[in-house]
Amino acid sequence: MENTVIYVVSDSLGETAEFVARAAAIQFNANGKFEFRRVPYVNDKATLQDVIEEASGTRSIIAYTLVIPELKDELERLAKLHNIPAVDIIGPLMDALAKATSMPPKREAGLLHRLDDQYFRRVEAIEFAVKYDDGKDPRGLLYADVVLIGVSRTSKTPVSMYLAHKRIKAANVPIVPEVEPPAELFKIKPRKIVGLTIQPQLLLQIRQERLKQLGLTTDAEYASMSRIQKELAYADRLMAQLGCPVIDVSNKAIEETASMVLEVYYRGERDAK
């Protein structure tokens, strides 16, 4: 059976239309039966003509977010002429908002991403978390909003990513007894560092499970109680030396730990003012 091609046409990125189209398509439980082709940044009628010509040769529909009236009208005209179903994703909601507020829409393309400063801050924070994950580049610690430290398997990376989605630039550093902590760690204000610790028995279980997932035996030193106690004791001494807040992540969900880190962060920001 021929696949249905969903053309996602937008005068911006087209993320909204594609998300809605995919959400609708998944309701048909037809994996592999829908093909999505995004056509972003449409700003002329010639591009619309090209899309229609391509779509007319396939079993297709068009999902679009065009806020410029001339382009919207042209797409609807061409789609009707070629008998191609076209769905306006954003138009009906804009019309409803206009009626409710008695205000006309601006009808400017790309406003969401141009004006949404939070969107860009979130992207920047995510890129930061990836770049400075697991102590990759200690220089980044000086520019972080929060620096997480802790032994292996204390949720440093997932908490960093969760914070990034909250627009917090988080870096993290693994604490290993045999490896000297980066010098940058001692140049940061203690309120910007958060130590993550965990109960030894729970960490033992987590590490053993991790080794199983990797297809390794669980008798490695990495998952031995003596090694874990040594690492945790060293981490405790380092955190005390730094004078940073410490959070016990034992049996806590990532979201719960991240919320506690955020509380520490915002409290530090208030105290610094």
PDB file of C-alpha atoms in Angstrom:
ATOM      1  CA  MET A   1       0.000   0.000   0.000  1.00  0.00           C
ATOM      2  CA  GLU A   2       1.356   3.418  -0.975  1.00  0.00           C
ATOM      3  CA  ASN A   3       2.545   5.621   1.862  1.00  0.00           C
ATOM      4  CA  THR A   4       0.749   8.858   2.610  1.00  0.00           C
ATOM      5  CA  VAL A   5       3.077  11.843   2.347  1.00  0.00           C
ATOM      6  CA  ILE A   6       2.387  14.676   4.763  1.00  0.00           C
ATOM      7  CA  TYR A   7       3.886  17.925   3.538  1.00  0.00           C
ATOM      8  CA  VAL A   8       4.552  20.287   6.425  1.00  0.00           C
ATOM      9  CA  VAL A   9       4.616  23.811   5.029  1.00  0.00           C
ATOM     10  CA  SER A  10       5.559  26.804   7.154  1.00  0.00           C
ATOM     11  CA  ASP A  11       6.865  30.352   6.885  1.00  0.00           C
ATOM     12  CA  SER A  12       8.992  29.551   9.951  1.00  0.00           C
ATOM     13  CA  LEU A  13      10.659  26.321  11.139  1.00  0.00           C
ATOM     14  CA  GLY A  14       7.543  24.194  10.765  1.00  0.00           C
ATOM     15  CA  GLU A  15       8.026  22.500  14.135  1.00  0.00           C
ATOM     16  CA  THR A  16       4.481  23.198  15.307  1.00  0.00           C
ATOM     17  CA  ALA A  17       2.782  21.818  12.204  1.00  0.00           C
ATOM     18  CA  GLU A  18       4.974  18.726  12.144  1.00  0.00           C
ATOM     19  CA  PHE A  19       4.380  18.007  15.820  1.00  0.00           C
ATOM     20  CA  VAL A  20       0.616  18.232  15.389  1.00  0.00           C
ATOM     21  CA  ALA A  21       0.711  16.146  12.190  1.00  0.00           C
ATOM     22  CA  ARG A  22       2.746  13.417  13.871  1.00  0.00           C
ATOM     23  CA  ALA A  23       0.428  13.435  16.895  1.00  0.00           C
ATOM     24  CA  ALA A  24      -2.531  12.901  14.561  1.00  0.00           C
ATOM     25  CA  ALA A  25      -0.792  10.245  12.457  1.00  0.00           C
ATOM     26  CA  ILE A  26       0.147   8.116  15.452  1.00  0.00           C
ATOM     27  CA  GLN A  27      -3.550   7.694  16.248  1.00  0.00           C
ATOM     28  CA  PHE A  28      -3.847   5.511  13.156  1.00  0.00           C
ATOM     29  CA  ASN A  29      -1.329   2.987  14.477  1.00  0.00           C
ATOM     30  CA  ALA A  30       0.264   2.855  11.052  1.00  0.00           C
ATOM     31  CA  ASN A  31       4.016   2.863  11.595  1.00  0.00           C
ATOM     32  CA  GLY A  32       5.859   3.447   8.369  1.00  0.00           C
ATOM     33  CA  LYS A  33       2.690   4.379   6.468  1.00  0.00           C
ATOM     34  CA  PHE A  34       3.214   8.119   6.790  1.00  0.00           C
ATOM     35  CA  GLU A  35       6.137  10.057   5.374  1.00  0.00           C
ATOM     36  CA  PHE A  36       6.795  13.595   6.559  1.00  0.00           C
ATOM     37  CA  ARG A  37       8.411  16.220   4.353  1.00  0.00           C
ATOM     38  CA  ARG A  38       8.986  19.569   5.995  1.00  0.00           C
ATOM     39  CA  VAL A  39       9.150  22.710   3.838  1.00  0.00           C
ATOM     40  CA  PRO A  40      10.275  25.542   6.160  1.00  0.00           C
ATOM     41  CA  TYR A  41      10.751  29.286   5.660  1.00  0.00           C
ATOM     42  CA  VAL A  42       8.315  29.624   2.779  1.00  0.00           C
ATOM     43  CA  ASN A  43       8.189  33.261   1.732  1.00  0.00           C
ATOM     44  CA  ASP A  44       7.044  33.215  -1.894  1.00  0.00           C
ATOM     45  CA  LYS A  45       4.315  31.722  -4.047  1.00  0.00           C
ATOM     46  CA  ALA A  46       6.788  29.938  -6.313  1.00  0.00           C
ATOM     47  CA  THR A  47       7.777  27.632  -3.456  1.00  0.00           C
ATOM     48  CA  LEU A  48       4.132  26.804  -2.868  1.00  0.00           C
ATOM     49  CA  GLN A  49       3.748  25.949  -6.547  1.00  0.00           C
ATOM     50  CA  ASP A  50       6.713  23.555  -6.297  1.00  0.00           C
ATOM     51  CA  VAL A  51       5.216  21.848  -3.258  1.00  0.00           C
ATOM     52  CA  ILE A  52       1.851  21.411  -4.967  1.00  0.00           C
ATOM     53  CA  GLU A  53       3.439  19.995  -8.111  1.00  0.00           C
ATOM     54  CA  GLU A  54       5.356  17.427  -6.059  1.00  0.00           C
ATOM     55  CA  ALA A  55       2.399  16.590  -3.846  1.00  0.00           C
ATOM     56  CA  SER A  56       0.020  16.117  -6.779  1.00  0.00           C
ATOM     57  CA  GLY A  57       2.023  13.100  -7.883  1.00  0.00           C
ATOM     58  CA  THR A  58       1.593  11.250  -4.595  1.00  0.00           C
ATOM     59  CA  ARG A  59      -1.086  10.325  -2.096  1.00  0.00           C
ATOM     60  CA  SER A  60      -0.594  13.282   0.163  1.00  0.00           C
ATOM     61  CA  ILE A  61      -1.985  15.961   2.416  1.00  0.00           C
ATOM     62  CA  ILE A  62      -0.601  19.339   3.430  1.00  0.00           C
ATOM     63  CA  ALA A  63      -0.390  20.584   7.012  1.00  0.00           C
ATOM     64  CA  TYR A  64       0.595  24.210   7.169  1.00  0.00           C
ATOM     65  CA  THR A  65       1.268  27.178   9.428  1.00  0.00           C
ATOM     66  CA  LEU A  66       1.278  30.234   7.195  1.00  0.00           C
ATOM     67  CA  VAL A  67       0.426  33.514   8.922  1.00  0.00           C
ATOM     68  CA  ILE A  68       0.940  35.766   5.908  1.00  0.00           C
ATOM     69  CA  PRO A  69      -2.509  36.027   4.265  1.00  0.00           C
ATOM     70  CA  GLU A  70      -1.261  36.093   0.655  1.00  0.00           C
ATOM     71  CA  LEU A  71       0.678  32.858   1.073  1.00  0.00           C
ATOM     72  CA  LYS A  72      -2.122  31.167   3.004  1.00  0.00           C
ATOM     73  CA  ASP A  73      -4.702  32.069   0.349  1.00  0.00           C
ATOM     74  CA  GLU A  74      -2.425  30.925  -2.472  1.00  0.00           C
ATOM     75  CA  LEU A  75      -1.741  27.563  -0.850  1.00  0.00           C
ATOM     76  CA  GLU A  76      -5.435  26.968  -0.253  1.00  0.00           C
ATOM     77  CA  ARG A  77      -6.226  27.910  -3.861  1.00  0.00           C
ATOM     78  CA  LEU A  78      -3.576  25.598  -5.311  1.00  0.00           C
ATOM     79  CA  ALA A  79      -4.465  22.719  -2.998  1.00  0.00           C
ATOM     80  CA  LYS A  80      -8.145  22.970  -3.932  1.00  0.00           C
ATOM     81  CA  LEU A  81      -7.265  23.186  -7.626  1.00  0.00           C
ATOM     82  CA  HIS A  82      -5.270  19.936  -7.411  1.00  0.00           C
ATOM     83  CA  ASN A  83      -7.687  18.255  -5.006  1.00  0.00           C
ATOM     84  CA  ILE A  84      -5.073  17.929  -2.237  1.00  0.00           C
ATOM     85  CA  PRO A  85      -6.377  18.041   1.359  1.00  0.00           C
ATOM     86  CA  ALA A  86      -4.823  20.995   3.194  1.00  0.00           C
ATOM     87  CA  VAL A  87      -5.110  21.594   6.933  1.00  0.00           C
ATOM     88  CA  ASP A  88      -4.510  24.990   8.526  1.00  0.00           C
ATOM     89  CA  ILE A  89      -2.884  24.218  11.886  1.00  0.00           C
ATOM     90  CA  ILE A  90      -2.727  27.696  13.371  1.00  0.00           C
ATOM     91  CA  GLY A  91      -5.354  29.768  11.520  1.00  0.00           C
ATOM     92  CA  PRO A  92      -8.528  28.682  13.393  1.00  0.00           C
ATOM     93  CA  LEU A  93      -6.901  29.312  16.768  1.00  0.00           C
ATOM     94  CA  MET A  94      -5.683  32.743  15.655  1.00  0.00           C
ATOM     95  CA  ASP A  95      -9.207  33.582  14.493  1.00  0.00           C
ATOM     96  CA  ALA A  96     -10.653  32.484  17.839  1.00  0.00           C
ATOM     97  CA  LEU A  97      -8.084  34.562  19.742  1.00  0.00           C
ATOM     98  CA  ALA A  98      -8.839  37.577  17.573  1.00  0.00           C
ATOM     99  CA  LYS A  99     -12.555  37.285  18.388  1.00  0.00           C
ATOM    100  CA  ALA A 100     -11.915  36.737  22.092  1.00  0.00           C
ATOM    101  CA  THR A 101      -9.531  39.673  22.460  1.00  0.00           C
ATOM    102  CA  SER A 102     -10.917  41.992  19.760  1.00  0.00           C
ATOM    103  CA  MET A 103      -7.320  42.383  18.645  1.00  0.00           C
ATOM    104  CA  PRO A 104      -5.887  41.608  15.196  1.00  0.00           C
ATOM    105  CA  PRO A 105      -2.910  39.214  14.976  1.00  0.00           C
ATOM    106  CA  LYS A 106       0.436  40.630  13.865  1.00  0.00           C
ATOM    107  CA  ARG A 107       0.730  38.052  11.065  1.00  0.00           C
ATOM    108  CA  GLU A 108       4.512  38.072  11.171  1.00  0.00           C
ATOM    109  CA  ALA A 109       6.365  34.843  10.399  1.00  0.00           C
ATOM    110  CA  GLY A 110       8.679  33.298  12.994  1.00  0.00           C
ATOM    111  CA  LEU A 111       7.563  35.404  15.951  1.00  0.00           C
ATOM    112  CA  LEU A 112       7.557  32.442  18.311  1.00  0.00           C
ATOM    113  CA  HIS A 113      11.279  31.823  17.998  1.00  0.00           C
ATOM    114  CA  ARG A 114      12.258  35.435  17.491  1.00  0.00           C
ATOM    115  CA  LEU A 115      10.551  36.611  20.643  1.00  0.00           C
ATOM    116  CA  ASP A 116      10.819  33.564  22.852  1.00  0.00           C
ATOM    117  CA  ASP A 117      14.002  34.337  24.753  1.00  0.00           C
ATOM    118  CA  GLN A 118      13.334  31.383  27.015  1.00  0.00           C
ATOM    119  CA  TYR A 119      13.494  29.059  24.013  1.00  0.00           C
ATOM    120  CA  PHE A 120      16.986  30.229  23.095  1.00  0.00           C
ATOM    121  CA  ARG A 121      18.166  30.123  26.691  1.00  0.00           C
ATOM    122  CA  ARG A 122      16.957  26.535  26.939  1.00  0.00           C
ATOM    123  CA  VAL A 123      18.804  25.527  23.761  1.00  0.00           C
ATOM    124  CA  GLU A 124      21.945  27.277  24.992  1.00  0.00           C
ATOM    125  CA  ALA A 125      21.717  25.526  28.364  1.00  0.00           C
ATOM    126  CA  ILE A 126      21.279  22.114  26.742  1.00  0.00           C
ATOM    127  CA  GLU A 127      24.300  22.678  24.511  1.00  0.00           C
ATOM    128  CA  PHE A 128      26.260  23.788  27.577  1.00  0.00           C
ATOM    129  CA  ALA A 129      25.299  20.665  29.544  1.00  0.00           C
ATOM    130  CA  VAL A 130      26.403  18.407  26.695  1.00  0.00           C
ATOM    131  CA  LYS A 131      29.678  20.246  26.167  1.00  0.00           C
ATOM    132  CA  TYR A 132      30.679  20.244  29.826  1.00  0.00           C
ATOM    133  CA  ASP A 133      29.308  16.855  30.841  1.00  0.00           C
ATOM    134  CA  ASP A 134      31.404  14.488  32.944  1.00  0.00           C
ATOM    135  CA  GLY A 135      34.275  16.943  33.376  1.00  0.00           C
ATOM    136  CA  LYS A 136      35.063  17.064  29.647  1.00  0.00           C
ATOM    137  CA  ASP A 137      36.386  20.620  29.727  1.00  0.00           C
ATOM    138  CA  PRO A 138      37.043  22.099  33.206  1.00  0.00           C
ATOM    139  CA  ARG A 139      37.186  25.620  31.778  1.00  0.00           C
ATOM    140  CA  GLY A 140      33.415  25.511  31.422  1.00  0.00           C
ATOM    141  CA  LEU A 141      32.995  25.267  35.190  1.00  0.00           C
ATOM    142  CA  LEU A 142      33.755  28.968  35.495  1.00  0.00           C
ATOM    143  CA  TYR A 143      30.774  29.842  33.295  1.00  0.00           C
ATOM    144  CA  ALA A 144      28.239  27.412  34.753  1.00  0.00           C
ATOM    145  CA  ASP A 145      25.232  28.441  36.809  1.00  0.00           C
ATOM    146  CA  VAL A 146      25.541  25.193  38.751  1.00  0.00           C
ATOM    147  CA  VAL A 147      28.328  22.625  39.010  1.00  0.00           C
ATOM    148  CA  LEU A 148      27.347  19.133  40.156  1.00  0.00           C
ATOM    149  CA  ILE A 149      29.999  16.909  41.684  1.00  0.00           C
ATOM    150  CA  GLY A 150      29.785  13.328  42.862  1.00  0.00           C
ATOM    151  CA  VAL A 151      31.069   9.804  42.354  1.00  0.00           C
ATOM    152  CA  SER A 152      30.009   7.701  39.382  1.00  0.00           C
ATOM    153  CA  ARG A 153      26.263   6.828  39.144  1.00  0.00           C
ATOM    154  CA  THR A 154      24.927   9.623  41.324  1.00  0.00           C
ATOM    155  CA  SER A 155      22.738  10.993  38.496  1.00  0.00           C
ATOM    156  CA  LYS A 156      24.977  13.937  37.609  1.00  0.00           C
ATOM    157  CA  THR A 157      24.327  13.814  33.864  1.00  0.00           C
ATOM    158  CA  PRO A 158      20.526  13.337  33.891  1.00  0.00           C
ATOM    159  CA  VAL A 159      20.141  16.036  36.560  1.00  0.00           C
ATOM    160  CA  SER A 160      22.307  18.378  34.466  1.00  0.00           C
ATOM    161  CA  MET A 161      20.084  17.787  31.436  1.00  0.00           C
ATOM    162  CA  TYR A 162      16.920  18.306  33.471  1.00  0.00           C
ATOM    163  CA  LEU A 163      18.307  21.608  34.743  1.00  0.00           C
ATOM    164  CA  ALA A 164      19.202  22.587  31.178  1.00  0.00           C
ATOM    165  CA  HIS A 165      15.549  22.255  30.206  1.00  0.00           C
ATOM    166  CA  LYS A 166      14.876  24.742  33.009  1.00  0.00           C
ATOM    167  CA  ARG A 167      17.381  27.083  31.315  1.00  0.00           C
ATOM    168  CA  ILE A 168      20.090  26.494  33.948  1.00  0.00           C
ATOM    169  CA  LYS A 169      23.620  26.011  32.630  1.00  0.00           C
ATOM    170  CA  ALA A 170      24.849  22.969  34.534  1.00  0.00           C
ATOM    171  CA  ALA A 171      28.257  21.318  34.319  1.00  0.00           C
ATOM    172  CA  ASN A 172      29.251  18.209  36.216  1.00  0.00           C
ATOM    173  CA  VAL A 173      32.484  16.683  37.446  1.00  0.00           C
ATOM    174  CA  PRO A 174      33.046  13.041  38.430  1.00  0.00           C
ATOM    175  CA  ILE A 175      34.867  12.576  41.727  1.00  0.00           C
ATOM    176  CA  VAL A 176      37.518   9.844  41.624  1.00  0.00           C
ATOM    177  CA  PRO A 177      40.111   9.383  44.413  1.00  0.00           C
ATOM    178  CA  GLU A 178      42.946   8.771  41.968  1.00  0.00           C
ATOM    179  CA  VAL A 179      42.188  11.867  39.868  1.00  0.00           C
ATOM    180  CA  GLU A 180      42.978  15.353  41.108  1.00  0.00           C
ATOM    181  CA  PRO A 181      39.896  17.631  40.964  1.00  0.00           C
ATOM    182  CA  PRO A 182      40.184  20.384  38.342  1.00  0.00           C
ATOM    183  CA  ALA A 183      41.688  23.617  39.649  1.00  0.00           C
ATOM    184  CA  GLU A 184      38.660  25.520  38.349  1.00  0.00           C
ATOM    185  CA  LEU A 185      36.512  23.804  40.970  1.00  0.00           C
ATOM    186  CA  PHE A 186      38.284  25.768  43.702  1.00  0.00           C
ATOM    187  CA  LYS A 187      37.776  29.083  41.895  1.00  0.00           C
ATOM    188  CA  ILE A 188      33.979  28.844  41.967  1.00  0.00           C
ATOM    189  CA  LYS A 189      31.854  30.214  44.781  1.00  0.00           C
ATOM    190  CA  PRO A 190      30.697  27.322  47.000  1.00  0.00           C
ATOM    191  CA  ARG A 191      27.050  28.303  46.514  1.00  0.00           C
ATOM    192  CA  LYS A 192      27.371  27.385  42.824  1.00  0.00           C
ATOM    193  CA  ILE A 193      28.586  23.862  43.572  1.00  0.00           C
ATOM    194  CA  VAL A 194      26.237  21.087  44.638  1.00  0.00           C
ATOM    195  CA  GLY A 195      27.571  17.762  45.844  1.00  0.00           C
ATOM    196  CA  LEU A 196      25.543  14.631  45.108  1.00  0.00           C
ATOM    197  CA  THR A 197      25.993  11.684  47.443  1.00  0.00           C
ATOM    198  CA  ILE A 198      24.233   8.349  47.900  1.00  0.00           C
ATOM    199  CA  GLN A 199      23.923   5.487  50.358  1.00  0.00           C
ATOM    200  CA  PRO A 200      26.687   2.869  49.785  1.00  0.00           C
ATOM    201  CA  GLN A 201      24.381  -0.165  49.573  1.00  0.00           C
ATOM    202  CA  LEU A 202      22.161   1.497  46.997  1.00  0.00           C
ATOM    203  CA  LEU A 203      25.150   2.593  44.947  1.00  0.00           C
ATOM    204  CA  LEU A 204      26.426  -0.985  45.033  1.00  0.00           C
ATOM    205  CA  GLN A 205      23.147  -2.226  43.555  1.00  0.00           C
ATOM    206  CA  ILE A 206      23.126   0.481  40.885  1.00  0.00           C
ATOM    207  CA  ARG A 207      26.680  -0.245  39.798  1.00  0.00           C
ATOM    208  CA  GLN A 208      26.143  -3.992  39.726  1.00  0.00           C
ATOM    209  CA  GLU A 209      23.074  -3.503  37.554  1.00  0.00           C
ATOM    210  CA  ARG A 210      25.059  -1.207  35.273  1.00  0.00           C
ATOM    211  CA  LEU A 211      27.737  -3.862  34.810  1.00  0.00           C
ATOM    212  CA  LYS A 212      25.065  -6.423  33.943  1.00  0.00           C
ATOM    213  CA  GLN A 213      23.653  -4.090  31.293  1.00  0.00           C
ATOM    214  CA  LEU A 214      27.131  -3.839  29.783  1.00  0.00           C
ATOM    215  CA  GLY A 215      27.462  -7.621  29.758  1.00  0.00           C
ATOM    216  CA  LEU A 216      30.208  -7.590  32.387  1.00  0.00           C
ATOM    217  CA  THR A 217      30.580  -9.570  35.591  1.00  0.00           C
ATOM    218  CA  THR A 218      29.545  -7.891  38.825  1.00  0.00           C
ATOM    219  CA  ASP A 219      32.729  -8.790  40.686  1.00  0.00           C
ATOM    220  CA  ALA A 220      34.674  -5.853  39.234  1.00  0.00           C
ATOM    221  CA  GLU A 221      36.264  -3.478  41.743  1.00  0.00           C
ATOM    222  CA  TYR A 222      33.994  -0.710  40.407  1.00  0.00           C
ATOM    223  CA  ALA A 223      31.061  -2.497  42.047  1.00  0.00           C
ATOM    224  CA  SER A 224      32.763  -3.624  45.233  1.00  0.00           C
ATOM    225  CA  MET A 225      31.694  -2.248  48.606  1.00  0.00           C
ATOM    226  CA  SER A 226      35.254  -1.408  49.616  1.00  0.00           C
ATOM    227  CA  ARG A 227      35.758   0.655  46.457  1.00  0.00           C
ATOM    228  CA  ILE A 228      32.431   2.435  46.874  1.00  0.00           C
ATOM    229  CA  GLN A 229      33.147   3.328  50.493  1.00  0.00           C
ATOM    230  CA  LYS A 230      36.558   4.674  49.503  1.00  0.00           C
ATOM    231  CA  GLU A 231      35.066   6.847  46.744  1.00  0.00           C
ATOM    232  CA  LEU A 232      32.263   8.175  48.923  1.00  0.00           C
ATOM    233  CA  ALA A 233      34.632   8.979  51.782  1.00  0.00           C
ATOM    234  CA  TYR A 234      36.911  10.871  49.404  1.00  0.00           C
ATOM    235  CA  ALA A 235      33.931  12.734  47.909  1.00  0.00           C
ATOM    236  CA  ASP A 236      32.713  13.666  51.400  1.00  0.00           C
ATOM    237  CA  ARG A 237      36.117  15.138  52.269  1.00  0.00           C
ATOM    238  CA  LEU A 238      36.258  17.105  49.018  1.00  0.00           C
ATOM    239  CA  MET A 239      32.742  18.494  49.445  1.00  0.00           C
ATOM    240  CA  ALA A 240      33.565  19.538  53.013  1.00  0.00           C
ATOM    241  CA  GLN A 241      36.732  21.215  51.756  1.00  0.00           C
ATOM    242  CA  LEU A 242      34.769  23.112  49.113  1.00  0.00           C
ATOM    243  CA  GLY A 243      32.073  24.036  51.612  1.00  0.00           C
ATOM    244  CA  CYS A 244      29.309  23.275  49.134  1.00  0.00           C
ATOM    245  CA  PRO A 245      25.733  22.100  49.783  1.00  0.00           C
ATOM    246  CA  VAL A 246      25.259  18.329  49.580  1.00  0.00           C
ATOM    247  CA  ILE A 247      22.171  16.409  48.454  1.00  0.00           C
ATOM    248  CA  ASP A 248      21.616  12.724  49.140  1.00  0.00           C
ATOM    249  CA  VAL A 249      20.098  11.305  45.930  1.00  0.00           C
ATOM    250  CA  SER A 250      19.259   7.908  47.446  1.00  0.00           C
ATOM    251  CA  ASN A 251      15.870   6.706  46.175  1.00  0.00           C
ATOM    252  CA  LYS A 252      15.114  10.098  44.653  1.00  0.00           C
ATOM    253  CA  ALA A 253      13.750  10.603  41.144  1.00  0.00           C
ATOM    254  CA  ILE A 254      15.745  12.829  38.802  1.00  0.00           C
ATOM    255  CA  GLU A 255      13.026  15.474  38.995  1.00  0.00           C
ATOM    256  CA  GLU A 256      13.147  15.508  42.793  1.00  0.00           C
ATOM    257  CA  THR A 257      16.917  15.866  42.892  1.00  0.00           C
ATOM    258  CA  ALA A 258      16.814  18.593  40.247  1.00  0.00           C
ATOM    259  CA  SER A 259      14.171  20.492  42.222  1.00  0.00           C
ATOM    260  CA  MET A 260      16.411  20.409  45.288  1.00  0.00           C
ATOM    261  CA  VAL A 261      19.347  21.660  43.210  1.00  0.00           C
ATOM    262  CA  LEU A 262      17.181  24.481  41.873  1.00  0.00           C
ATOM    263  CA  GLU A 263      16.207  25.415  45.412  1.00  0.00           C
ATOM    264  CA  VAL A 264      19.886  25.638  46.361  1.00  0.00           C
ATOM    265  CA  TYR A 265      20.630  27.650  43.221  1.00  0.00           C
ATOM    266  CA  TYR A 266      17.850  30.200  43.668  1.00  0.00           C
ATOM    267  CA  ARG A 267      18.596  30.564  47.376  1.00  0.00           C
ATOM    268  CA  GLY A 268      22.216  31.305  46.499  1.00  0.00           C
ATOM    269  CA  GLU A 269      21.125  33.858  43.906  1.00  0.00           C
ATOM    270  CA  ARG A 270      18.929  35.628  46.464  1.00  0.00           C
ATOM    271  CA  ASP A 271      21.667  35.660  49.098  1.00  0.00           C
ATOM    272  CA  ALA A 272      24.150  37.096  46.596  1.00  0.00           C
ATOM    273  CA  LYS A 273      21.968  40.142  45.964  1.00  0.00           C
TER     274      LYS A 273
END
